[in-house]
């Protein structure tokens, strides 16, 4: 008989390393230990173990395999951490360096609600791949007491937001202490100095440090700085970004960590440049030399081609909050102003990041082009857009996190277990050795699991609001389209319903039925985005679409993984060129799900680079590369193209079956999607690109834009 204390100790060791979030064998232990508790705690292993009753632990102890599997998971984790034969170790890169990765959000697990959408998902996958590849990276973010929000829909289909509270004392995080006391660092603001503490999250080999201002002794106003992700007004945002940028640099220094490169993941962390500038000024450098030294340390990734996504502050607000920091550095605020002023005379975090970084990159090839056009004024001259020194590193997704459990088993058998960590694209070509019938069977199982989960969620929604679609009409064997993402207007979630009669004809065909699953959140202050959700919910209640359209509330990482693995086609209909990257489609492709997308973000690049290599294709293009200002004409044209793709290509291919009921061409397209897209659009490839092409070491890029206005 196993020792209960030893089993509990093993489970706690596993719980406090978020490697469980991409290790199916470990995560399944917690779910199996207490299935209801696992869901009740928001899939939080630390909270699950804290509330575990003795009966369940006793049952696990006497279970014929549970304790042995837990011990094996612990041994596997220890071997993973001890393995020195990582990609980074073999790459010849500097072994003793440290890269600091600063981001306002990280999506690692549903229980750690410090993310809102794509930026956080990308950051979380960046950490996972850095861990798998052995990259010496430490990350810093903010410890929000209230995460983005929990979404539910009222009877009219209107989005309602409720708090998504983080109780760090019950989560898989630990306080950062030195000599038994909480470590604190100060950050100066316009109304005084705020003391900042931190929590540590283990992400495999990577440390994630979360800055927290909810500290005894701080004023109520200061304690609230890390109160809510993207909450509050412009002043709150400025305070949060000062804590993130300045606090990150100071915390790392207090821990004795001296990064040679700081990676600013979006402009939220740009104030790190000001703190690094202060460090060099304190060391005796003059301002011009200090700026050049900072440029040798920082790299910057911009994520949005939407102007509203770039944080700016007026002169008065910036001066009030930055003057104490400038005075501590022995200079005046007006000496900092030229580093960040944009063409509209405002302090711009993006401009600051560009002017103080040795390199700036977009997150897809097309986004790099858009960023060069958007940010050309930073250089203050009439240069040709092509000469603007902004490149791109195309985003990716972490394969071990996003491939569904059914397909993982198939990959293990045919590709070998190292598909999870390899950067060798030839490994993925072994998918062509799989019998199309077997691949189709595995995908069908994933669709069945998705539909079962969707029915359960919809039934709960219907009970809560007293009516509406309950999911009973969904069919696990019907062609299933998926659309799930942040509900920003430029993503055009309702393009599919541009012509409701045309949509009804497609979804209502009794001989070739189609169903559509939707999910996603609008920002609580985005009324237009909430109206899009409401329209789709109300459409799902139209008798013509009953059992054919379903909107699933409460979009989270767990639902996202079910969707990208279980639908047959992933729809993406943004207004080109406003989709910087669009990683949800990459997640779908890693599962063999076929994309049908506007030529924007990563899809434009994928079609250009990989379609010529495909045997039969890996998806469908909607429309053309139109970027005209006639938005209504474009919507009509793109919707017409979408309906044509669905009726002439998608539906016809799905129902073209052999004598055994297998859609041979469809399965061959799935193989192309996996073989060609999964390795090219993984964060393993992306992190390798950053290490070899962005992080350096390399020469400082001197041409970082004009600082004179």
XYZ file of C-alpha atoms in Angstrom:
709
model
C 0.000 0.000 0.000
C 1.254 3.494 -0.839
C 1.889 6.207 1.727
C -0.851 8.894 1.578
C 1.582 11.615 2.681
C 4.040 10.656 -0.062
C 1.311 10.668 -2.710
C 0.086 14.077 -1.589
C 3.666 15.366 -1.643
C 4.122 14.082 -5.198
C 0.907 15.733 -6.319
C 1.879 19.062 -4.743
C 5.234 19.013 -6.535
C 3.407 18.504 -9.805
C 0.753 21.129 -9.048
C 3.244 23.942 -8.492
C 4.876 23.590 -11.894
C 2.581 24.689 -14.711
C 4.255 22.148 -16.937
C 1.121 20.131 -16.082
C -0.783 22.518 -18.383
C 0.916 20.943 -21.411
C 1.588 17.456 -20.037
C -1.512 15.328 -20.558
C -0.365 12.546 -18.212
C 0.054 14.970 -15.304
C -3.096 17.013 -15.902
C -5.205 13.845 -16.131
C -4.075 12.845 -12.625
C -5.742 15.904 -11.089
C -8.890 15.512 -13.167
C -9.158 11.829 -12.247
C -8.510 12.512 -8.552
C -11.703 14.582 -8.227
C -13.520 15.332 -11.526
C -16.124 17.616 -9.971
C -13.568 19.406 -7.814
C -11.347 19.878 -10.859
C -14.127 21.792 -12.624
C -15.307 23.580 -9.481
C -11.836 25.029 -8.809
C -11.444 26.179 -12.402
C -8.957 23.364 -13.086
C -6.628 24.611 -10.333
C -4.537 21.730 -8.935
C -3.326 23.703 -5.912
C -6.868 24.613 -4.834
C -8.009 21.069 -5.607
C -5.407 19.587 -3.270
C -6.133 22.159 -0.553
C -9.794 21.140 -0.532
C -9.272 17.401 -1.085
C -11.171 15.245 1.367
C -9.510 12.265 3.017
C -11.825 9.817 1.287
C -10.660 10.760 -2.193
C -7.013 10.651 -1.147
C -7.554 7.244 0.444
C -9.219 5.996 -2.747
C -6.287 7.241 -4.809
C -3.813 5.479 -2.509
C -5.463 2.090 -2.975
C -6.103 2.581 -6.689
C -4.055 -0.040 -8.555
C -2.149 2.475 -10.704
C -2.800 6.039 -9.515
C 0.081 6.450 -7.050
C 2.511 4.781 -9.445
C 1.446 7.116 -12.237
C 1.925 10.109 -9.958
C 5.420 8.919 -9.031
C 6.175 8.378 -12.716
C 4.988 11.910 -13.508
C 7.298 13.295 -10.806
C 10.214 11.302 -12.200
C 9.404 12.475 -15.727
C 9.345 16.109 -14.587
C 12.667 15.743 -12.785
C 14.230 14.159 -15.868
C 12.825 16.989 -17.997
C 14.321 19.648 -15.722
C 17.674 17.860 -15.474
C 18.011 17.217 -19.211
C 20.983 19.220 -20.473
C 20.639 18.078 -24.083
C 18.194 20.827 -25.070
C 18.001 22.670 -28.369
C 19.575 25.742 -26.755
C 22.481 23.738 -25.336
C 23.136 22.243 -28.773
C 22.715 25.533 -30.623
C 26.051 26.992 -29.626
C 24.362 30.086 -28.166
C 25.851 31.761 -25.098
C 25.259 29.382 -22.148
C 25.508 31.994 -19.398
C 23.118 34.656 -20.673
C 19.637 35.593 -19.458
C 16.749 36.960 -21.479
C 13.995 38.857 -19.663
C 10.564 38.647 -21.280
C 8.165 41.370 -20.123
C 4.444 41.199 -20.881
C 1.209 42.602 -19.453
C -0.522 39.213 -19.696
C 0.220 35.497 -19.805
C -2.268 32.745 -20.661
C -0.923 29.595 -19.023
C -3.926 27.967 -17.364
C -7.540 28.882 -16.711
C -6.901 28.891 -12.979
C -4.357 31.731 -13.328
C -6.541 34.481 -14.741
C -3.886 36.979 -15.808
C -4.737 37.069 -19.515
C -7.442 38.384 -21.821
C -6.775 37.092 -25.316
C -4.279 36.550 -28.104
C -1.408 38.551 -26.603
C -1.562 36.470 -23.434
C -1.950 33.206 -25.338
C 1.151 34.038 -27.367
C 3.101 34.971 -24.229
C 2.114 31.745 -22.484
C 3.180 29.641 -25.453
C 6.436 31.603 -25.668
C 7.271 30.516 -22.112
C 6.323 26.891 -22.779
C 8.556 26.689 -25.830
C 11.409 28.493 -24.077
C 11.144 25.835 -21.379
C 11.040 22.919 -23.828
C 13.994 24.286 -25.801
C 16.057 25.154 -22.719
C 16.268 28.886 -23.487
C 17.566 30.822 -20.433
C 14.559 33.084 -20.079
C 12.858 34.695 -17.098
C 9.476 36.393 -17.521
C 7.809 39.213 -15.608
C 4.159 40.293 -15.560
C 1.549 41.673 -13.174
C -0.361 39.854 -10.432
C -3.900 41.050 -11.109
C -6.275 40.438 -8.220
C -9.165 40.597 -10.671
C -8.468 39.023 -14.031
C -10.102 39.961 -17.332
C -13.657 38.809 -16.431
C -15.984 35.837 -16.393
C -18.487 35.961 -19.214
C -22.115 34.941 -19.161
C -25.032 35.920 -21.364
C -28.382 37.185 -20.163
C -31.741 36.155 -21.611
C -31.388 38.688 -24.450
C -27.926 37.430 -25.389
C -26.185 40.496 -23.956
C -22.747 39.846 -22.491
C -22.487 40.243 -18.726
C -19.175 40.423 -16.878
C -18.473 39.133 -13.399
C -15.172 39.227 -11.480
C -12.504 36.641 -12.219
C -10.752 36.832 -8.870
C -7.231 35.552 -8.327
C -6.491 34.374 -4.788
C -2.742 33.909 -4.995
C -2.639 32.218 -1.606
C -4.603 29.253 -3.061
C -3.137 29.097 -6.551
C -0.059 27.302 -7.961
C 2.193 30.285 -7.206
C 4.600 31.059 -4.379
C 5.601 34.367 -2.766
C 9.112 35.606 -3.508
C 11.012 35.901 -0.255
C 14.544 36.715 0.798
C 15.721 35.543 4.218
C 12.155 34.647 5.162
C 10.662 38.049 4.321
C 8.737 39.190 1.253
C 11.026 40.908 -1.219
C 9.954 44.460 -2.041
C 11.085 46.986 -4.641
C 9.951 50.627 -4.902
C 8.482 52.324 -7.950
C 8.094 56.119 -7.972
C 4.813 57.620 -9.202
C 3.477 61.135 -9.356
C 1.712 60.779 -5.998
C 4.420 58.912 -4.124
C 6.348 55.687 -4.077
C 4.551 52.362 -4.324
C 6.071 49.225 -2.799
C 5.916 46.176 -5.061
C 6.085 42.517 -4.010
C 6.053 39.504 -6.309
C 4.871 35.935 -6.785
C 6.677 33.203 -8.657
C 5.112 30.780 -11.113
C 7.143 27.805 -12.302
C 6.656 27.072 -15.995
C 8.924 24.081 -16.487
C 12.446 25.488 -16.769
C 11.167 29.085 -16.910
C 10.390 31.397 -13.991
C 7.458 33.812 -14.299
C 7.504 36.621 -11.721
C 4.283 38.529 -11.095
C 4.459 42.036 -9.609
C 1.884 42.887 -6.944
C 1.048 46.300 -5.432
C -1.678 44.976 -3.101
C 0.827 45.274 -0.287
C 0.285 46.308 3.361
C 1.547 49.846 3.849
C 0.661 51.048 0.362
C -2.167 53.544 0.043
C -5.503 52.211 -1.128
C -4.952 53.899 -4.498
C -1.570 52.230 -4.882
C -2.811 48.838 -3.758
C -5.396 48.991 -6.536
C -2.821 49.416 -9.330
C -2.616 45.680 -9.941
C -6.293 45.301 -9.165
C -7.656 44.506 -12.616
C -6.275 43.471 -15.963
C -6.873 46.294 -18.461
C -9.224 47.922 -15.995
C -9.635 51.528 -14.943
C -8.882 54.697 -16.873
C -5.833 56.075 -18.659
C -4.197 57.041 -15.368
C -4.575 53.481 -14.075
C -3.052 52.129 -17.290
C -0.073 54.473 -16.969
C 0.465 53.398 -13.353
C 0.249 49.709 -14.271
C 2.765 50.131 -17.063
C 5.192 51.999 -14.811
C 4.988 49.173 -12.277
C 5.480 46.602 -15.045
C 8.385 48.316 -16.795
C 10.275 49.860 -13.896
C 9.317 47.175 -11.385
C 10.496 44.370 -13.676
C 13.985 45.794 -13.985
C 14.269 46.483 -10.267
C 12.902 43.102 -9.182
C 15.338 41.235 -11.396
C 18.209 43.323 -10.049
C 17.102 42.651 -6.466
C 17.142 38.913 -7.228
C 20.653 39.144 -8.644
C 19.428 38.458 -12.197
C 21.241 40.516 -14.835
C 19.603 40.023 -18.258
C 21.622 40.948 -21.301
C 18.402 41.285 -23.325
C 14.985 42.588 -22.342
C 12.189 41.513 -24.692
C 9.273 43.966 -24.561
C 6.174 42.014 -25.602
C 4.087 44.983 -26.771
C 4.480 48.573 -25.588
C 2.951 47.992 -22.139
C 6.441 47.208 -20.793
C 8.236 50.123 -22.477
C 8.999 51.944 -19.218
C 11.715 49.327 -18.682
C 13.709 51.511 -21.080
C 13.459 54.477 -18.722
C 14.627 52.428 -15.744
C 17.550 50.957 -17.704
C 18.386 54.515 -18.777
C 18.454 55.566 -15.122
C 20.761 52.658 -14.269
C 23.294 53.764 -16.884
C 23.021 57.432 -15.895
C 23.659 56.472 -12.271
C 26.749 54.588 -13.429
C 28.157 57.792 -14.909
C 27.087 57.729 -18.545
C 25.806 60.893 -20.152
C 22.306 60.856 -21.624
C 23.334 60.161 -25.212
C 25.618 57.290 -24.204
C 23.000 55.885 -21.827
C 20.389 55.814 -24.595
C 22.800 53.879 -26.835
C 23.497 51.417 -24.025
C 19.764 50.852 -23.526
C 19.377 50.256 -27.258
C 21.882 47.470 -26.952
C 19.719 45.736 -24.346
C 16.108 45.994 -25.554
C 14.145 44.294 -28.335
C 10.525 45.116 -29.064
C 7.624 43.161 -30.546
C 4.591 45.141 -31.674
C 1.383 43.148 -31.949
C -1.324 45.370 -33.344
C -1.972 47.311 -36.544
C -4.954 48.979 -34.872
C -4.135 52.510 -33.698
C -6.275 52.136 -30.555
C -4.059 49.268 -29.456
C -1.058 51.558 -28.957
C -1.107 53.237 -25.547
C -0.575 56.997 -25.488
C -0.710 59.546 -22.656
C -0.903 63.323 -22.673
C 2.108 65.395 -21.715
C 0.749 66.403 -18.327
C -0.001 62.855 -17.168
C 3.342 61.538 -18.392
C 5.228 64.428 -16.799
C 3.472 64.024 -13.458
C 4.218 60.328 -13.148
C 7.696 60.284 -14.717
C 9.213 63.377 -13.116
C 10.154 61.554 -9.858
C 11.915 58.837 -11.858
C 13.679 61.406 -14.052
C 14.819 63.386 -11.014
C 16.164 60.234 -9.408
C 18.221 59.772 -12.579
C 19.528 63.337 -12.333
C 17.704 64.660 -15.405
C 14.441 66.445 -16.130
C 11.301 64.981 -17.641
C 11.665 67.171 -20.725
C 14.872 65.303 -21.547
C 12.845 62.079 -21.702
C 9.997 63.549 -23.732
C 11.775 63.379 -27.150
C 12.216 59.627 -26.713
C 8.466 59.006 -26.722
C 6.581 61.886 -28.351
C 4.526 60.824 -31.376
C 3.351 62.850 -34.368
C 0.247 63.890 -32.402
C 2.286 65.341 -29.556
C 1.501 62.576 -27.067
C 3.688 60.238 -25.051
C 3.557 56.952 -26.963
C 4.677 53.666 -25.423
C 5.179 52.235 -28.908
C 7.372 55.158 -29.979
C 9.375 54.867 -26.744
C 9.904 51.155 -27.342
C 10.950 51.667 -30.976
C 13.395 54.467 -30.159
C 15.045 52.627 -27.291
C 15.264 49.102 -28.760
C 17.919 47.648 -31.034
C 15.230 45.904 -33.090
C 11.494 46.067 -33.638
C 9.434 43.318 -35.212
C 5.871 42.599 -36.191
C 4.296 39.171 -35.720
C 3.736 38.077 -39.340
C 5.184 39.085 -42.700
C 2.157 41.175 -43.645
C 2.067 42.717 -40.187
C 5.717 43.691 -40.612
C 4.735 45.590 -43.775
C 1.801 47.247 -42.009
C 4.022 48.192 -39.047
C 6.570 49.807 -41.350
C 3.824 51.963 -42.832
C 2.279 52.763 -39.463
C 5.518 53.560 -37.634
C 7.462 55.275 -40.421
C 6.793 58.729 -38.860
C 8.883 57.694 -35.844
C 11.962 58.317 -37.987
C 10.856 61.867 -38.738
C 11.941 61.872 -42.375
C 10.558 61.074 -45.785
C 12.215 57.707 -46.170
C 10.703 54.980 -48.306
C 8.539 52.623 -46.249
C 10.636 49.641 -47.316
C 13.687 51.176 -45.615
C 11.992 51.440 -42.209
C 14.021 49.063 -39.971
C 11.148 46.896 -38.738
C 11.173 43.179 -39.468
C 8.912 40.337 -38.462
C 8.967 37.107 -36.497
C 5.790 35.223 -37.272
C 3.903 34.011 -34.229
C 3.319 30.361 -33.449
C 1.527 28.072 -31.017
C 2.832 25.462 -28.596
C 2.045 22.023 -30.057
C 1.974 20.133 -26.762
C -0.552 22.600 -25.328
C -2.945 22.847 -28.248
C -3.063 19.440 -29.932
C -6.130 17.560 -28.657
C -5.755 14.458 -26.535
C -7.056 12.086 -29.229
C -4.537 13.324 -31.779
C -1.683 13.396 -29.253
C -1.886 9.611 -28.935
C -1.758 9.226 -32.722
C 1.225 11.595 -32.974
C 3.047 9.661 -30.253
C 2.625 6.451 -32.242
C 3.562 7.708 -35.692
C 5.745 10.778 -35.083
C 7.430 9.691 -31.847
C 7.069 11.483 -28.518
C 9.636 14.138 -29.490
C 7.072 15.874 -31.773
C 6.342 17.897 -28.641
C 9.810 19.472 -28.501
C 11.347 19.083 -31.953
C 12.304 21.964 -34.224
C 12.881 19.520 -37.093
C 10.033 19.952 -39.619
C 10.707 16.560 -41.203
C 9.301 14.822 -38.107
C 5.844 16.134 -38.991
C 5.975 14.637 -42.473
C 5.510 11.201 -40.943
C 1.824 12.076 -40.767
C 1.691 10.980 -44.413
C 2.359 7.425 -43.181
C -0.956 7.424 -41.322
C -3.884 5.714 -43.033
C -6.370 8.507 -43.879
C -9.138 6.359 -42.393
C -7.328 6.240 -39.050
C -6.680 9.990 -39.047
C -10.366 10.578 -39.823
C -11.444 8.228 -37.041
C -9.301 10.087 -34.501
C -10.586 13.481 -35.650
C -14.173 12.234 -35.481
C -13.575 11.212 -31.866
C -12.351 14.750 -31.118
C -15.483 16.198 -32.746
C -17.690 13.895 -30.668
C -15.973 15.055 -27.465
C -16.395 18.707 -28.482
C -20.109 18.312 -29.229
C -20.681 16.518 -25.916
C -19.004 19.394 -24.068
C -20.928 21.989 -26.115
C -24.237 20.294 -25.301
C -23.381 20.333 -21.607
C -22.449 24.033 -21.675
C -25.518 25.027 -23.678
C -27.844 23.073 -21.389
C -26.384 24.917 -18.403
C -26.820 28.251 -20.215
C -30.445 27.450 -21.032
C -31.208 26.473 -17.431
C -29.619 29.643 -16.091
C -31.519 32.084 -18.325
C -34.704 30.055 -18.474
C -34.645 29.137 -22.154
C -32.769 29.284 -25.415
C -30.841 26.610 -27.337
C -29.943 23.741 -25.013
C -27.529 21.984 -27.363
C -29.736 18.993 -27.995
C -29.874 19.778 -31.704
C -26.122 19.568 -32.204
C -25.002 16.472 -34.087
C -21.521 14.993 -33.505
C -21.397 13.651 -37.077
C -22.280 16.877 -38.908
C -19.808 19.184 -40.674
C -18.862 21.607 -37.893
C -17.514 25.123 -38.450
C -15.778 26.983 -35.636
C -15.334 30.700 -34.947
C -13.886 31.734 -31.580
C -11.802 34.780 -30.708
C -11.937 38.242 -29.168
C -15.021 40.075 -30.437
C -13.417 43.208 -31.831
C -15.293 44.792 -34.726
C -12.441 44.434 -37.236
C -12.619 40.634 -36.808
C -16.103 40.777 -38.404
C -17.705 37.959 -36.434
C -21.047 38.533 -38.173
C -19.732 38.482 -41.748
C -21.131 34.959 -42.074
C -24.594 36.424 -41.416
C -24.216 39.265 -43.921
C -26.947 37.596 -45.998
C -29.110 35.674 -43.534
C -31.097 33.933 -46.267
C -27.924 32.672 -47.925
C -26.658 31.439 -44.562
C -29.980 29.697 -43.865
C -29.754 27.899 -47.207
C -26.263 26.621 -46.327
C -26.906 25.555 -42.737
C -30.409 24.293 -43.343
C -29.632 21.808 -46.127
C -31.089 18.525 -44.839
C -29.009 16.412 -47.235
C -25.700 18.111 -46.398
C -26.195 19.707 -42.951
C -23.744 22.164 -41.436
C -23.499 23.490 -37.866
C -21.609 26.498 -36.503
C -20.071 26.838 -33.028
C -19.122 30.327 -31.836
C -17.401 31.630 -28.724
C -15.504 34.700 -27.598
C -15.545 37.779 -25.405
C -15.903 41.469 -26.123
C -14.048 43.958 -23.940
C -16.433 45.128 -21.181
C -16.297 48.678 -22.588
C -16.672 47.591 -26.224
C -20.385 48.095 -26.836
C -20.050 47.364 -30.553
C -18.359 44.053 -29.804
C -21.119 43.116 -27.358
C -23.730 43.908 -29.994
C -21.998 41.435 -32.347
C -22.292 38.709 -29.719
C -25.933 39.520 -29.066
C -26.786 39.392 -32.762
C -25.238 35.939 -33.109
C -26.978 34.654 -29.976
C -30.308 35.919 -31.249
C -29.603 34.366 -34.645
C -29.077 31.014 -32.907
C -32.635 31.310 -31.573
C -34.117 31.883 -35.033
C -36.152 28.758 -35.969
C -34.170 28.507 -39.207
C -30.946 28.041 -37.244
C -32.139 26.028 -34.252
C -29.634 23.261 -33.715
C -27.406 24.750 -36.420
C -25.829 27.768 -34.640
C -24.658 27.761 -31.026
C -22.860 30.464 -29.059
C -20.919 29.048 -26.121
C -20.510 31.486 -23.243
C -17.516 31.607 -20.892
C -14.754 31.323 -23.501
C -11.567 30.074 -21.824
C -8.455 28.042 -22.606
C -10.180 24.713 -22.018
C -12.992 25.522 -24.442
C -10.512 26.925 -26.958
C -8.572 23.669 -26.968
C -11.750 21.628 -27.461
C -12.794 23.832 -30.371
C -9.503 23.929 -32.293
C -9.243 20.135 -32.031
C -12.864 19.201 -32.648
C -14.293 21.426 -35.378
C -13.757 20.535 -39.032
C -13.164 24.042 -40.381
C -11.782 27.117 -38.633
C -13.307 30.356 -39.928
C -11.429 33.661 -39.886
C -12.987 36.741 -41.466
C -11.040 39.854 -40.366
C -10.874 43.138 -42.222
C -7.509 42.945 -43.958
C -4.884 44.068 -42.856
C -5.992 44.445 -39.225
C -5.342 40.850 -38.108
C -1.718 41.047 -37.010
C -1.258 37.289 -36.801
C -4.269 35.220 -35.695
C -2.860 32.278 -33.759
C -6.189 30.467 -33.307
C -5.967 29.261 -36.901
C -2.487 27.909 -36.209
C -3.845 25.906 -33.286
C -6.505 24.449 -35.556
C -3.957 23.533 -38.236
C -1.805 21.677 -35.695
C -4.866 19.464 -35.166
C -5.404 18.909 -38.873
C -8.402 21.250 -38.870
C -8.738 23.072 -42.184
C -8.746 26.871 -42.276
C -11.102 29.003 -44.359
C -9.777 32.523 -43.998
C -9.398 35.998 -45.396
C -5.831 36.583 -46.632
C -4.637 38.354 -43.507
C -2.103 37.763 -40.744
C -0.408 34.387 -40.766
C -2.811 32.893 -43.350
C -1.606 35.254 -46.082
C 1.912 34.054 -45.361
C 0.958 30.377 -45.117
C -0.809 30.385 -48.462
C 2.095 32.168 -50.151
C 4.832 29.988 -48.663
C 3.279 26.556 -48.281
C 0.363 26.111 -50.693
C 2.739 25.316 -53.594
C 4.137 22.416 -51.527
C 0.766 20.947 -50.586
C -0.310 17.737 -52.269
C -4.006 18.612 -52.251
C -4.244 21.764 -50.097
C -4.738 22.586 -46.422
C -7.663 24.994 -46.481
C -9.399 27.695 -48.470
C -8.911 31.386 -49.211
C -11.870 33.740 -48.791
C -11.847 36.731 -51.141
C -8.722 38.542 -52.277
C -6.166 41.017 -50.908
C -8.459 44.033 -51.099
C -7.589 46.829 -48.632
C -9.850 49.551 -50.018
C -11.781 51.952 -47.809
C -15.189 50.903 -49.143
C -15.992 48.685 -46.176
C -19.578 47.893 -47.138
C -18.558 46.780 -50.610
C -15.764 44.677 -49.122
C -18.160 43.070 -46.641
C -20.568 42.137 -49.427
C -17.775 40.825 -51.625
C -16.123 38.827 -48.825
C -19.435 37.361 -47.625
C -20.285 36.267 -51.161
C -16.859 34.669 -51.462
C -17.343 32.924 -48.112
C -20.693 31.445 -49.152
C -19.139 30.256 -52.412
C -16.211 28.608 -50.612
C -18.584 26.839 -48.230
C -20.984 25.524 -50.853
C -18.587 24.727 -53.702
C -15.518 23.607 -51.764
C -15.964 22.891 -48.064
C -19.309 21.077 -48.076
C -18.623 19.234 -51.319
C -15.244 17.975 -50.105
C -16.590 16.942 -46.696
C -19.332 14.804 -48.254
C -17.142 13.232 -50.936
C -16.745 9.809 -49.259
C -15.342 6.466 -50.334
C -17.179 3.181 -49.892
C -16.096 3.083 -46.212
C -17.445 6.561 -45.508
C -14.002 8.201 -45.351
C -13.565 11.609 -47.042
C -10.233 10.741 -48.622
C -9.469 14.183 -50.077
C -10.424 15.882 -46.807
C -8.142 13.567 -44.827
C -5.320 14.227 -47.310
C -5.808 17.983 -46.751
C -5.602 17.363 -43.003
C -2.267 15.631 -43.546
C -1.015 18.620 -45.548
C -2.137 21.002 -42.794
C -0.272 19.004 -40.156
C 2.887 18.322 -42.176
C 3.326 21.818 -43.604
C 1.769 24.185 -41.077
C 2.294 22.604 -37.648
C 6.125 22.915 -37.670
C 6.177 26.282 -39.463
C 3.715 27.909 -37.076
C 4.847 26.501 -33.740
C 6.336 28.628 -30.977
C 9.329 26.261 -31.071
C 10.168 27.674 -34.506
C 9.252 31.177 -33.308
C 11.490 31.046 -30.231
C 14.357 29.696 -32.341
C 13.857 32.686 -34.648
C 14.014 35.065 -31.691
C 17.126 33.442 -30.234
C 19.030 33.259 -33.513
C 17.811 36.425 -35.192
C 16.641 38.898 -32.543
C 18.108 38.217 -29.112
C 21.657 38.218 -30.427
C 24.254 38.804 -29.225
C 24.684 41.166 -32.125
C 25.474 44.762 -33.026
C 23.288 47.594 -31.826
C 20.947 48.941 -34.497
C 21.723 52.643 -34.415
C 18.870 53.849 -36.654
C 16.038 53.856 -34.145
C 14.178 56.959 -35.212
C 14.418 60.657 -34.740
C 14.184 62.066 -31.231
C 13.773 65.633 -32.397
C 10.403 67.226 -33.036
